[in-house]
Amino acid sequence: MKLFVKQDFRAAELKASPRFDGSYDVLVAGLGSGGFYAAWRAAKLGLRTLGVERMDAFGGQSTIGCVCGTVENQRKTLSELEAMAKDAGFEAARLTTVIGAWMEGRRIVGLRLLANGEIRDVRGKIVIDASGDASVARMAGCRVTVGRETDHGEAAVSKAGIYRLPNGKTRMGYGFYRDSAQCGGEAFARKILGYAACDRKRLGDRQVVVKATIMGPREQGHVVCEDTYTLRDAICERKVANPIFLSRKTPLDLVRIDGDWAWENEDTIAWKQICGLSNFAFRAAVPYGTIVPKDCEGLLLAAKHYGVAHDAGGGLRMQVHMRHLGLAAAAAAKLAIERGCALKDVPYPELRALLTDASAFASSPHVVNVIYNKYKLEPFDAAAIARALDRPYAPAGDWVKFSPRGPGEDMAWAYFTCWKTGLAGRAAEKRSLADFLAQKMTGEWAAHYAVALGLMRDRRAVPALVAALSSAAAYDDRLKALAVLRWFRAPEARAVLRTIVADDALGFTANTVDGPRRGFAQDTRDYRRFQALSHALFGLKELGEDLSDWAKRPLVLACGARDAADLAPQLKKIAGIPL
């Protein structure tokens, strides 16, 4: 038996001998939104359970993280969780940290805990990692993917608070921070202190009632599991044989406060920037394999570091999703212990019978898998696509503000229909729609139809996309064309991409005026240059161009969200990204 600790985000062996003073059926590391329900359900199923929590309260983000709406909700939730824990009868070790994992080969068999300076070793037949940052999984030697592929950038970190408004009511608010906790404790602390002044400026006449006692990292790695669920799985309505829950209305809340979407994968770029689906949501059927790590036996996951990809994880990380993960992990632990089988071999029919939370499998009333707020929207036919695209560009609204349906929503939905048809449509359906779009690539709205055809991956769009970049089309239309053009790696785009980069996108953004905020960033000319340059540079990089000389040129783009940070260094990193 060997003890492994986490060092530099990896497992490192520590020479030690165990002194077990407790043996349990289930050990749960972390009692936040997922871990609490894992411990509660395991105890209700008759398993001797120990829950370990580094803070002095249950619920994590849903309680002491202030993601609860009001002070009243926070107090109510804390009280309810305490009552549930008492009723279930699981043992809770609070103010306790997991500092090591006991391993026998590839199997985790216990944890080393630290509380008030005292070390304690405990055995467990099954360990559930609900830490949120994959701490136990890392100690157990599991592979963890971090953020997006290009630069491992993760979703932004936030810190919530509950504020009292001038009318006396309380509501939740967020302060967002650019950097992930993956950068290391000391560096991260400096970043947070640097952004604190930004938070104070935004408060205005709001009074802080409660400030979260923990940070809110939206993403801290994803463990490599028996199954992985991606955004494309959701878009293409992947048939999942062993779902542990259905998510009926999931916004792609992948927060990047500077809007650096060009670094994301094609599906995220298509969703966020090309289609503009900000206030749309996707449905998902999350498979059981996403909570079973590939590299370790006896371990389950019940927090946001489970086996969803970076893109889908932007939405499938909410409190309700974590609760379903916890309930599923407890049920799987029960069956594995009773049957003496590996976690990956737990019989799904029996697992499904134990997943008794009705909300986990409530079906959506909508036929399609992407829905807009409360509206039912079926895929557009060709005539509806034409009505949506034969007009000037209009942005869709923001899902948080529940904007009413308008031209922007119809345009976004038209683009999405083309994108999804290209990905998952029948051959005859694809051919018919693509031919229609190709015929429409003339006249005033040629750029719109070129983007729509490009979303279908039809190379007939390439000449029109290239032409759009030098046309008098609106900036947003040209930016969409620039983003779609990257998918084709077309040599005929090289010259126009070089032109954009040659003057640092000054010509590309000429005659544009400053607009309202785009997400967190102010829509200035420098911000538009940043967006255009990021796609143009990636486009050239993907065509095999050497960007090292460009990266040495002086450039300042002080357009970062909230603090006007210089985003030019981010652009210059593209030169060194291996593709």
Coordinates of C-alpha atoms in Angstrom, one line a residue:
M1 CA 0.0 0.0 0.0
K2 CA 1.4 3.4 -1.0
L3 CA 0.5 7.0 -0.1
F4 CA 0.2 9.5 -2.9
V5 CA -0.1 13.3 -2.5
K6 CA -0.7 16.1 -5.0
Q7 CA 2.4 18.0 -6.0
D8 CA 2.4 20.5 -8.9
F9 CA -1.1 19.2 -9.8
R10 CA 0.2 15.6 -10.2
A11 CA 0.5 12.5 -8.0
A12 CA 3.7 12.1 -6.0
E13 CA 4.5 9.2 -3.7
L14 CA 5.2 10.0 -0.1
K15 CA 6.9 7.3 2.0
A16 CA 4.6 6.6 4.9
S17 CA 2.8 3.7 6.7
P18 CA -1.0 3.8 7.2
R19 CA -2.5 4.0 10.7
F20 CA -6.2 3.5 9.9
D21 CA -8.5 4.4 12.7
G22 CA -11.8 4.1 10.8
S23 CA -13.3 2.0 8.0
Y24 CA -16.2 3.0 5.9
D25 CA -18.2 1.8 2.9
V26 CA -18.0 5.3 1.3
L27 CA -15.6 8.2 1.7
V28 CA -16.8 11.5 0.2
A29 CA -14.2 14.2 -0.3
G30 CA -16.0 17.6 -0.4
L31 CA -19.6 18.3 0.8
G32 CA -20.6 20.9 -1.7
S33 CA -23.5 20.7 -4.1
G34 CA -22.5 17.3 -5.4
G35 CA -20.6 15.8 -2.5
F36 CA -23.3 16.5 0.1
Y37 CA -26.0 14.7 -1.9
A38 CA -23.5 11.8 -2.5
A39 CA -23.0 11.4 1.3
W40 CA -26.6 11.9 2.1
R41 CA -27.9 9.3 -0.4
A42 CA -25.2 6.8 0.4
A43 CA -26.2 7.0 4.1
K44 CA -29.9 6.7 3.2
L45 CA -29.0 3.5 1.2
G46 CA -27.5 2.0 4.3
L47 CA -23.8 2.6 3.6
R48 CA -21.5 3.7 6.4
T49 CA -20.4 7.0 5.1
L50 CA -17.8 9.6 6.0
G51 CA -18.0 13.1 4.4
V52 CA -14.9 15.3 4.5
E53 CA -15.3 19.1 4.1
R54 CA -12.6 21.7 4.3
M55 CA -15.1 24.4 5.3
D56 CA -17.4 24.5 8.3
A57 CA -20.6 24.4 6.3
F58 CA -22.3 22.1 3.8
G59 CA -23.4 23.2 0.3
G60 CA -20.3 24.9 -1.2
Q61 CA -21.2 27.4 -3.8
S62 CA -24.9 27.0 -3.2
T63 CA -24.5 28.3 0.4
I64 CA -21.2 29.9 1.5
G65 CA -20.4 30.6 -2.1
C66 CA -23.5 32.9 -2.1
V67 CA -24.9 31.4 -5.4
C68 CA -28.3 31.3 -3.7
G69 CA -30.0 34.5 -4.7
T70 CA -30.8 36.1 -1.3
V71 CA -29.8 36.0 2.3
E72 CA -33.1 34.2 3.1
N73 CA -32.3 31.5 0.6
Q74 CA -28.8 31.1 2.0
R75 CA -30.1 30.6 5.5
K76 CA -32.8 28.3 4.4
T77 CA -30.5 26.1 2.4
L78 CA -27.9 25.8 5.2
S79 CA -30.7 24.9 7.7
E80 CA -32.2 22.3 5.3
L81 CA -28.8 20.6 4.6
E82 CA -28.0 20.4 8.3
A83 CA -31.4 18.7 9.0
M84 CA -30.9 16.3 6.0
A85 CA -27.4 15.3 7.3
K86 CA -28.8 14.6 10.8
D87 CA -31.6 12.5 9.4
A88 CA -29.4 10.5 7.1
G89 CA -26.8 9.9 9.9
F90 CA -23.6 10.2 7.9
E91 CA -20.4 11.2 9.7
A92 CA -19.1 14.6 8.7
A93 CA -15.5 15.7 9.3
R94 CA -15.6 19.5 8.8
L95 CA -12.6 21.8 8.7
T96 CA -10.7 18.8 7.4
T97 CA -8.6 18.5 4.3
V98 CA -7.7 15.5 2.2
I99 CA -3.9 15.5 1.9
G100 CA -3.3 12.0 0.5
A101 CA -4.7 8.9 -1.2
W102 CA -3.9 5.4 -0.1
M103 CA -3.4 3.1 -3.1
E104 CA -3.1 -0.6 -3.7
G105 CA -2.0 -0.8 -7.3
R106 CA -4.6 1.1 -9.4
R107 CA -7.2 0.9 -6.6
I108 CA -7.8 3.7 -4.1
V109 CA -8.5 2.2 -0.7
G110 CA -8.4 5.1 1.7
L111 CA -7.6 8.8 2.4
R112 CA -5.2 10.7 4.6
L113 CA -6.9 13.6 6.3
L114 CA -5.6 16.7 8.2
A115 CA -7.6 18.6 10.8
N116 CA -6.3 21.0 13.3
G117 CA -2.8 19.8 12.8
E118 CA -3.7 16.1 13.3
I119 CA -3.3 13.5 10.7
R120 CA -5.9 10.7 10.3
D121 CA -6.0 7.7 7.9
V122 CA -9.3 6.2 7.0
R123 CA -10.3 3.2 4.8
G124 CA -13.1 3.2 2.3
K125 CA -14.5 0.6 -0.1
I126 CA -15.5 3.4 -2.5
V127 CA -14.1 6.9 -2.6
I128 CA -16.1 9.8 -4.2
D129 CA -14.1 12.8 -5.3
A130 CA -16.4 15.8 -5.0
S131 CA -13.6 18.3 -4.4
G132 CA -14.4 20.3 -7.5
D133 CA -10.7 20.5 -8.5
A134 CA -10.0 16.8 -8.9
S135 CA -7.7 16.8 -5.9
V136 CA -8.3 13.1 -5.0
A137 CA -8.4 12.0 -8.6
R138 CA -5.0 13.7 -9.2
M139 CA -3.6 12.0 -6.1
A140 CA -4.8 8.7 -7.4
G141 CA -2.9 9.2 -10.6
C142 CA -5.9 10.0 -12.9
R143 CA -5.2 12.0 -16.0
V144 CA -6.8 15.4 -16.0
T145 CA -7.4 17.6 -19.0
V146 CA -7.1 21.3 -18.3
G147 CA -9.3 23.8 -20.2
R148 CA -9.2 24.3 -24.0
E149 CA -6.6 22.6 -26.2
T150 CA -4.9 25.7 -27.6
D151 CA -3.6 27.2 -24.4
H152 CA -5.4 25.3 -21.6
G153 CA -7.4 28.5 -20.8
E154 CA -10.3 27.7 -18.4
A155 CA -13.6 29.5 -17.7
A156 CA -13.2 32.6 -15.6
V157 CA -13.2 32.6 -11.8
S158 CA -15.8 34.5 -9.9
K159 CA -16.6 35.5 -6.3
A160 CA -20.2 36.1 -5.5
G161 CA -21.9 38.2 -2.9
I162 CA -25.3 39.2 -1.8
Y163 CA -26.1 42.9 -2.0
R164 CA -28.8 45.1 -0.7
L165 CA -30.3 47.4 -3.3
P166 CA -31.6 50.9 -2.6
N167 CA -35.1 49.5 -2.5
G168 CA -34.2 47.3 0.4
K169 CA -34.3 44.0 -1.5
T170 CA -31.3 41.6 -1.6
R171 CA -29.9 39.9 -4.7
M172 CA -26.8 38.0 -5.8
G173 CA -24.0 39.5 -7.8
Y174 CA -20.7 38.4 -9.2
G175 CA -17.2 39.7 -9.5
F176 CA -15.3 37.9 -12.3
Y177 CA -11.6 37.4 -12.5
R178 CA -9.6 36.6 -15.6
D179 CA -7.3 33.9 -14.3
S180 CA -7.9 30.4 -13.2
A181 CA -6.7 29.0 -9.9
Q182 CA -4.6 26.6 -12.0
C183 CA -1.9 29.4 -12.1
G184 CA -0.9 28.5 -8.5
G185 CA -1.9 29.8 -5.1
E186 CA 0.4 32.8 -4.7
A187 CA 0.0 34.1 -8.2
F188 CA -3.7 33.6 -8.1
A189 CA -4.0 35.6 -4.8
R190 CA -2.1 38.5 -6.3
K191 CA -4.5 38.5 -9.3
I192 CA -7.5 38.6 -7.0
L193 CA -6.1 41.5 -5.0
G194 CA -5.4 43.3 -8.2
Y195 CA -9.0 43.0 -9.3
A196 CA -10.6 43.8 -6.0
A197 CA -10.6 47.6 -6.7
C198 CA -12.6 46.8 -9.9
D199 CA -15.3 45.2 -7.7
R200 CA -15.6 48.2 -5.4
K201 CA -16.1 50.6 -8.4
R202 CA -19.0 48.5 -9.7
L203 CA -20.9 48.4 -6.4
G204 CA -22.1 52.0 -6.5
D205 CA -24.9 52.4 -4.1
R206 CA -25.3 48.7 -3.4
Q207 CA -24.4 47.5 0.2
V208 CA -22.6 44.3 0.7
V209 CA -24.7 42.1 3.0
V210 CA -22.8 38.8 2.6
K211 CA -19.6 38.1 0.7
A212 CA -18.8 34.5 -0.3
T213 CA -16.2 32.8 1.9
I214 CA -14.9 30.7 -1.0
M215 CA -14.0 31.5 -4.6
G216 CA -16.1 30.3 -7.5
P217 CA -13.8 28.6 -10.1
R218 CA -16.1 27.5 -12.9
E219 CA -13.6 25.0 -14.2
Q220 CA -10.6 23.2 -12.6
G221 CA -9.8 20.4 -15.0
H222 CA -11.8 17.4 -16.2
V223 CA -10.8 13.8 -15.3
V224 CA -10.4 11.4 -18.1
C225 CA -13.3 9.0 -17.7
E226 CA -14.8 5.9 -19.2
D227 CA -17.0 8.3 -21.3
T228 CA -16.8 11.9 -22.2
Y229 CA -19.7 14.2 -23.1
T230 CA -19.1 17.1 -25.5
L231 CA -21.0 20.1 -26.8
R232 CA -21.3 18.3 -30.2
D233 CA -22.9 15.3 -28.5
A234 CA -25.6 17.7 -27.3
I235 CA -26.0 19.4 -30.6
C236 CA -26.2 16.2 -32.5
E237 CA -28.5 14.6 -29.9
R238 CA -26.3 11.7 -29.2
K239 CA -28.2 8.6 -28.1
V240 CA -27.0 7.7 -24.6
A241 CA -27.8 4.2 -23.4
N242 CA -27.0 4.8 -19.7
P243 CA -27.9 8.4 -18.7
I244 CA -27.7 9.5 -15.1
F245 CA -29.6 12.7 -15.7
L246 CA -31.1 14.8 -18.4
S247 CA -30.4 18.5 -18.6
R248 CA -33.4 20.1 -20.3
K249 CA -32.3 23.7 -20.6
T250 CA -28.6 24.3 -20.3
P251 CA -27.0 27.7 -21.3
L252 CA -23.4 27.5 -22.6
D253 CA -22.2 29.7 -19.7
L254 CA -18.6 29.3 -20.6
V255 CA -17.3 32.6 -19.2
R256 CA -14.2 34.2 -20.8
I257 CA -14.3 37.8 -19.7
D258 CA -12.2 39.1 -22.6
G259 CA -14.2 37.1 -25.2
D260 CA -11.2 35.4 -26.6
W261 CA -13.3 32.8 -28.5
A262 CA -10.8 32.3 -31.3
W263 CA -8.8 30.1 -28.9
E264 CA -11.7 27.7 -28.4
N265 CA -12.7 24.7 -30.5
E266 CA -14.8 24.9 -33.6
D267 CA -18.1 24.1 -31.8
T268 CA -17.7 26.7 -29.2
I269 CA -16.7 29.3 -31.8
A270 CA -19.8 28.4 -33.8
W271 CA -22.1 28.6 -30.8
K272 CA -20.7 31.7 -29.3
Q273 CA -19.5 33.8 -32.2
I274 CA -20.7 32.6 -35.5
C275 CA -24.3 31.7 -34.7
G276 CA -24.5 34.0 -31.7
L277 CA -26.5 31.7 -29.5
S278 CA -25.9 33.6 -26.3
N279 CA -29.5 33.2 -25.0
F280 CA -30.1 29.7 -26.3
A281 CA -29.7 26.5 -24.4
F282 CA -29.0 22.9 -25.2
R283 CA -30.4 19.6 -23.9
A284 CA -28.1 16.9 -22.8
A285 CA -28.2 13.2 -21.7
V286 CA -25.2 12.7 -19.4
P287 CA -23.9 9.1 -19.4
Y288 CA -22.9 7.1 -16.4
G289 CA -19.3 6.7 -17.7
T290 CA -18.6 10.4 -17.1
I291 CA -18.3 9.8 -13.3
V292 CA -16.1 6.7 -13.6
P293 CA -12.4 7.6 -14.0
K294 CA -10.4 5.5 -16.5
D295 CA -7.1 5.4 -14.5
C296 CA -8.3 4.4 -11.0
E297 CA -10.5 1.7 -9.5
G298 CA -12.8 2.3 -6.6
L299 CA -13.2 6.0 -7.4
L300 CA -16.2 8.0 -8.5
L301 CA -16.7 11.7 -9.3
A302 CA -19.5 14.0 -8.1
A303 CA -18.4 17.5 -9.0
K304 CA -17.6 19.7 -12.0
H305 CA -14.4 18.0 -12.8
Y306 CA -16.3 14.9 -14.1
G307 CA -16.0 13.6 -17.6
V308 CA -17.5 16.4 -19.6
A309 CA -15.4 18.2 -22.2
H310 CA -14.3 21.8 -21.6
D311 CA -17.0 23.1 -24.0
A312 CA -20.0 21.2 -22.6
G313 CA -18.7 21.8 -19.0
G314 CA -19.4 25.5 -19.5
G315 CA -23.1 24.6 -19.0
L316 CA -23.2 21.2 -17.3
R317 CA -21.8 22.5 -14.0
M318 CA -24.8 24.0 -12.3
Q319 CA -26.0 23.1 -8.8
V320 CA -28.8 20.8 -10.1
H321 CA -26.3 18.9 -12.2
M322 CA -23.9 18.4 -9.3
R323 CA -26.8 17.1 -7.2
H324 CA -27.6 14.5 -9.8
L325 CA -24.0 13.5 -10.0
G326 CA -23.9 13.0 -6.2
L327 CA -27.1 10.9 -6.2
A328 CA -25.8 8.7 -9.1
A329 CA -22.4 8.2 -7.5
A330 CA -24.0 7.0 -4.2
A331 CA -26.2 4.6 -6.1
A332 CA -23.3 3.2 -8.1
A333 CA -21.3 2.8 -4.9
K334 CA -24.1 0.8 -3.3
L335 CA -24.4 -1.6 -6.3
A336 CA -20.6 -2.0 -6.7
I337 CA -20.3 -2.9 -3.0
E338 CA -23.3 -5.3 -3.0
R339 CA -22.3 -7.1 -6.2
G340 CA -18.5 -7.0 -5.7
C341 CA -18.1 -5.6 -9.2
A342 CA -16.0 -2.9 -10.7
L343 CA -17.6 0.5 -10.9
K344 CA -17.6 0.5 -14.7
D345 CA -19.5 -2.8 -14.7
V346 CA -22.4 -1.6 -12.4
P347 CA -25.6 -2.9 -14.1
Y348 CA -27.4 0.1 -15.5
P349 CA -31.0 -1.1 -15.1
E350 CA -30.4 -1.5 -11.4
L351 CA -28.6 1.9 -11.2
R352 CA -31.5 3.5 -13.0
A353 CA -33.9 2.0 -10.5
L354 CA -32.0 3.7 -7.6
L355 CA -32.1 7.1 -9.4
T356 CA -35.4 8.1 -7.9
D357 CA -35.1 11.9 -8.2
A358 CA -38.0 12.7 -10.6
S359 CA -36.3 15.8 -11.9
A360 CA -33.3 13.9 -13.2
F361 CA -35.3 12.3 -16.0
A362 CA -38.1 14.8 -16.7
S363 CA -38.4 15.0 -20.4
S364 CA -38.3 18.3 -22.3
P365 CA -41.6 19.4 -23.9
H366 CA -39.6 20.6 -27.0
V367 CA -38.8 18.4 -29.9
V368 CA -35.5 20.0 -30.8
N369 CA -32.5 20.0 -28.5
V370 CA -31.7 23.7 -28.5
I371 CA -34.3 26.1 -27.1
Y372 CA -34.5 29.8 -26.6
N373 CA -35.7 30.8 -23.1
K374 CA -39.5 30.0 -23.0
Y375 CA -40.1 29.9 -26.7
K376 CA -40.5 26.8 -28.8
L377 CA -38.3 27.0 -31.9
E378 CA -38.2 24.2 -34.5
P379 CA -35.5 24.1 -37.1
F380 CA -36.2 26.7 -39.9
D381 CA -37.0 25.6 -43.4
A382 CA -35.3 27.3 -46.3
A383 CA -37.9 30.0 -46.6
A384 CA -37.6 30.9 -42.8
I385 CA -33.8 30.9 -43.1
A386 CA -34.1 33.4 -46.0
R387 CA -36.5 35.6 -44.0
A388 CA -34.0 35.6 -41.1
L389 CA -30.9 36.3 -43.3
D390 CA -32.3 38.8 -45.7
R391 CA -31.8 41.7 -43.3
P392 CA -29.0 43.7 -41.6
Y393 CA -27.0 41.9 -38.9
A394 CA -28.8 41.9 -35.5
P395 CA -27.3 40.4 -32.3
A396 CA -29.3 38.0 -30.2
G397 CA -29.9 39.0 -26.5
D398 CA -28.3 37.7 -23.3
W399 CA -29.7 34.6 -21.6
V400 CA -29.3 36.1 -18.2
K401 CA -31.6 39.0 -19.1
F402 CA -34.2 36.8 -20.9
S403 CA -34.5 39.1 -23.9
P404 CA -37.6 38.9 -26.0
R405 CA -37.4 37.2 -29.3
G406 CA -36.4 39.5 -32.2
P407 CA -34.5 39.6 -35.5
G408 CA -31.2 38.6 -33.7
E409 CA -32.7 35.5 -32.3
D410 CA -34.1 34.5 -35.7
M411 CA -30.8 35.1 -37.4
A412 CA -29.0 33.0 -34.7
W413 CA -31.5 30.2 -35.1
A414 CA -31.2 30.3 -38.9
Y415 CA -27.4 29.9 -38.6
F416 CA -27.8 27.1 -36.1
T417 CA -30.2 25.2 -38.3
C418 CA -27.6 25.3 -41.1
W419 CA -24.8 24.3 -38.7
K420 CA -26.8 21.4 -37.2
T421 CA -28.0 20.2 -40.6
G422 CA -24.4 20.0 -41.7
L423 CA -23.4 18.0 -38.7
A424 CA -26.3 15.6 -38.3
G425 CA -28.7 16.1 -41.2
R426 CA -29.6 13.3 -43.7
A427 CA -27.7 13.4 -47.0
A428 CA -30.6 14.6 -49.0
E429 CA -31.5 17.2 -46.5
K430 CA -27.9 18.5 -46.4
R431 CA -27.7 18.6 -50.2
S432 CA -31.0 20.5 -50.6
L433 CA -30.2 23.2 -48.0
A434 CA -26.6 23.6 -49.2
D435 CA -27.8 24.1 -52.8
F436 CA -30.3 26.7 -51.7
L437 CA -27.7 28.6 -49.7
A438 CA -25.2 28.5 -52.6
Q439 CA -27.8 30.0 -55.0
K440 CA -28.5 32.9 -52.5
M441 CA -24.8 33.9 -52.2
T442 CA -25.3 37.0 -54.3
G443 CA -26.4 40.5 -53.7
E444 CA -26.7 42.6 -50.5
W445 CA -26.8 39.6 -48.1
A446 CA -24.2 37.4 -49.8
A447 CA -22.0 37.3 -46.6
H448 CA -24.9 35.9 -44.5
Y449 CA -25.5 33.1 -46.9
A450 CA -21.7 32.4 -47.3
V451 CA -21.5 32.1 -43.5
A452 CA -24.5 29.8 -43.4
L453 CA -23.1 27.6 -46.1
G454 CA -19.7 27.6 -44.4
L455 CA -21.3 26.3 -41.3
M456 CA -22.4 23.3 -43.3
R457 CA -18.7 22.8 -44.3
D458 CA -19.5 23.2 -48.0
R459 CA -16.4 24.5 -49.8
R460 CA -18.6 26.4 -52.3
A461 CA -18.7 29.0 -49.5
V462 CA -14.9 29.8 -49.6
P463 CA -14.8 32.3 -52.5
A464 CA -17.7 34.2 -51.1
L465 CA -16.2 34.2 -47.5
V466 CA -12.9 35.5 -48.9
A467 CA -14.8 38.2 -50.8
A468 CA -16.8 39.2 -47.7
L469 CA -13.6 40.0 -45.8
S470 CA -12.8 42.8 -48.3
S471 CA -16.4 43.9 -48.8
A472 CA -18.4 46.7 -47.3
A473 CA -20.4 44.2 -45.2
A474 CA -20.9 45.1 -41.5
Y475 CA -18.0 44.3 -39.2
D476 CA -19.9 41.5 -37.4
D477 CA -20.7 39.8 -40.7
R478 CA -17.1 40.0 -41.8
L479 CA -15.9 38.7 -38.4
K480 CA -18.3 35.7 -38.7
A481 CA -16.9 35.1 -42.2
L482 CA -13.4 35.2 -40.9
A483 CA -14.2 32.7 -38.1
V484 CA -15.9 30.3 -40.5
L485 CA -13.1 30.6 -43.1
R486 CA -10.6 29.0 -40.6
W487 CA -12.5 25.7 -40.8
F488 CA -11.5 25.2 -44.5
R489 CA -7.7 26.0 -44.2
A490 CA -8.1 27.4 -47.7
P491 CA -4.9 28.6 -49.4
E492 CA -6.9 31.2 -51.4
A493 CA -7.6 32.9 -48.1
R494 CA -3.9 33.5 -47.4
A495 CA -3.6 36.9 -49.1
V496 CA -6.6 38.5 -47.4
L497 CA -5.5 37.1 -44.0
R498 CA -2.1 38.6 -44.5
T499 CA -3.6 41.9 -45.4
I500 CA -5.6 41.9 -42.1
V501 CA -2.5 41.1 -40.1
A502 CA -0.2 43.5 -42.0
D503 CA -1.8 46.6 -40.5
D504 CA -2.9 44.9 -37.2
A505 CA -6.6 45.0 -38.4
L506 CA -6.7 48.8 -38.7
G507 CA -8.2 48.5 -42.2
F508 CA -10.5 45.7 -41.2
T509 CA -12.0 47.9 -38.5
A510 CA -12.0 51.2 -40.4
N511 CA -15.3 53.2 -40.3
T512 CA -16.6 51.3 -37.3
V513 CA -17.9 53.1 -34.3
D514 CA -17.8 52.2 -30.6
G515 CA -20.8 50.2 -29.5
P516 CA -22.3 48.8 -26.3
R517 CA -20.6 46.2 -24.1
R518 CA -20.1 42.8 -25.6
G519 CA -20.3 40.5 -22.7
F520 CA -17.8 42.0 -20.2
A521 CA -15.8 44.0 -22.8
Q522 CA -16.5 47.4 -24.1
D523 CA -17.0 47.3 -27.9
T524 CA -14.2 49.6 -28.9
R525 CA -12.2 49.6 -32.1
D526 CA -9.2 48.0 -30.3
Y527 CA -11.5 45.3 -29.0
R528 CA -12.7 44.6 -32.6
R529 CA -9.1 44.6 -33.8
F530 CA -8.3 42.0 -31.1
Q531 CA -11.2 39.8 -32.3
A532 CA -10.2 40.1 -36.0
L533 CA -6.5 39.6 -35.4
S534 CA -7.1 36.5 -33.3
H535 CA -9.0 34.7 -36.1
A536 CA -6.7 36.0 -38.8
L537 CA -3.5 34.9 -37.0
F538 CA -5.0 31.5 -36.2
G539 CA -6.0 31.2 -39.9
L540 CA -2.5 31.9 -41.0
K541 CA -1.0 29.6 -38.4
E542 CA -3.3 26.8 -39.6
L543 CA -2.1 27.4 -43.1
G544 CA 1.5 26.8 -41.9
E545 CA 2.7 30.5 -41.8
D546 CA 5.5 31.5 -39.5
L547 CA 4.2 34.3 -37.2
S548 CA 7.4 34.8 -35.2
D549 CA 8.3 38.1 -37.0
W550 CA 4.8 39.5 -36.4
A551 CA 5.0 38.5 -32.7
K552 CA 8.1 40.8 -32.3
R553 CA 6.3 43.9 -33.6
P554 CA 5.2 46.5 -31.0
L555 CA 1.5 46.4 -30.4
V556 CA -0.8 47.6 -27.6
L557 CA -4.5 46.8 -27.4
A558 CA -5.7 48.1 -24.1
C559 CA -9.2 46.7 -24.3
G560 CA -9.3 43.9 -21.7
A561 CA -12.6 43.7 -19.9
R562 CA -13.0 45.9 -16.8
D563 CA -9.4 46.8 -16.3
A564 CA -8.4 47.7 -19.9
A565 CA -5.6 45.1 -19.8
D566 CA -3.4 44.9 -22.8
L567 CA -4.5 41.9 -24.9
A568 CA -1.7 42.1 -27.4
P569 CA 0.5 39.6 -25.4
Q570 CA -2.4 37.1 -25.7
L571 CA -2.3 37.5 -29.5
K572 CA 1.4 37.1 -29.7
K573 CA 1.1 33.7 -27.9
I574 CA -0.6 32.4 -31.0
A575 CA 2.8 32.3 -32.7
G576 CA 4.0 29.6 -30.3
I577 CA 0.9 27.4 -30.1
P578 CA 1.6 24.0 -31.8
L579 CA -1.2 23.0 -34.1

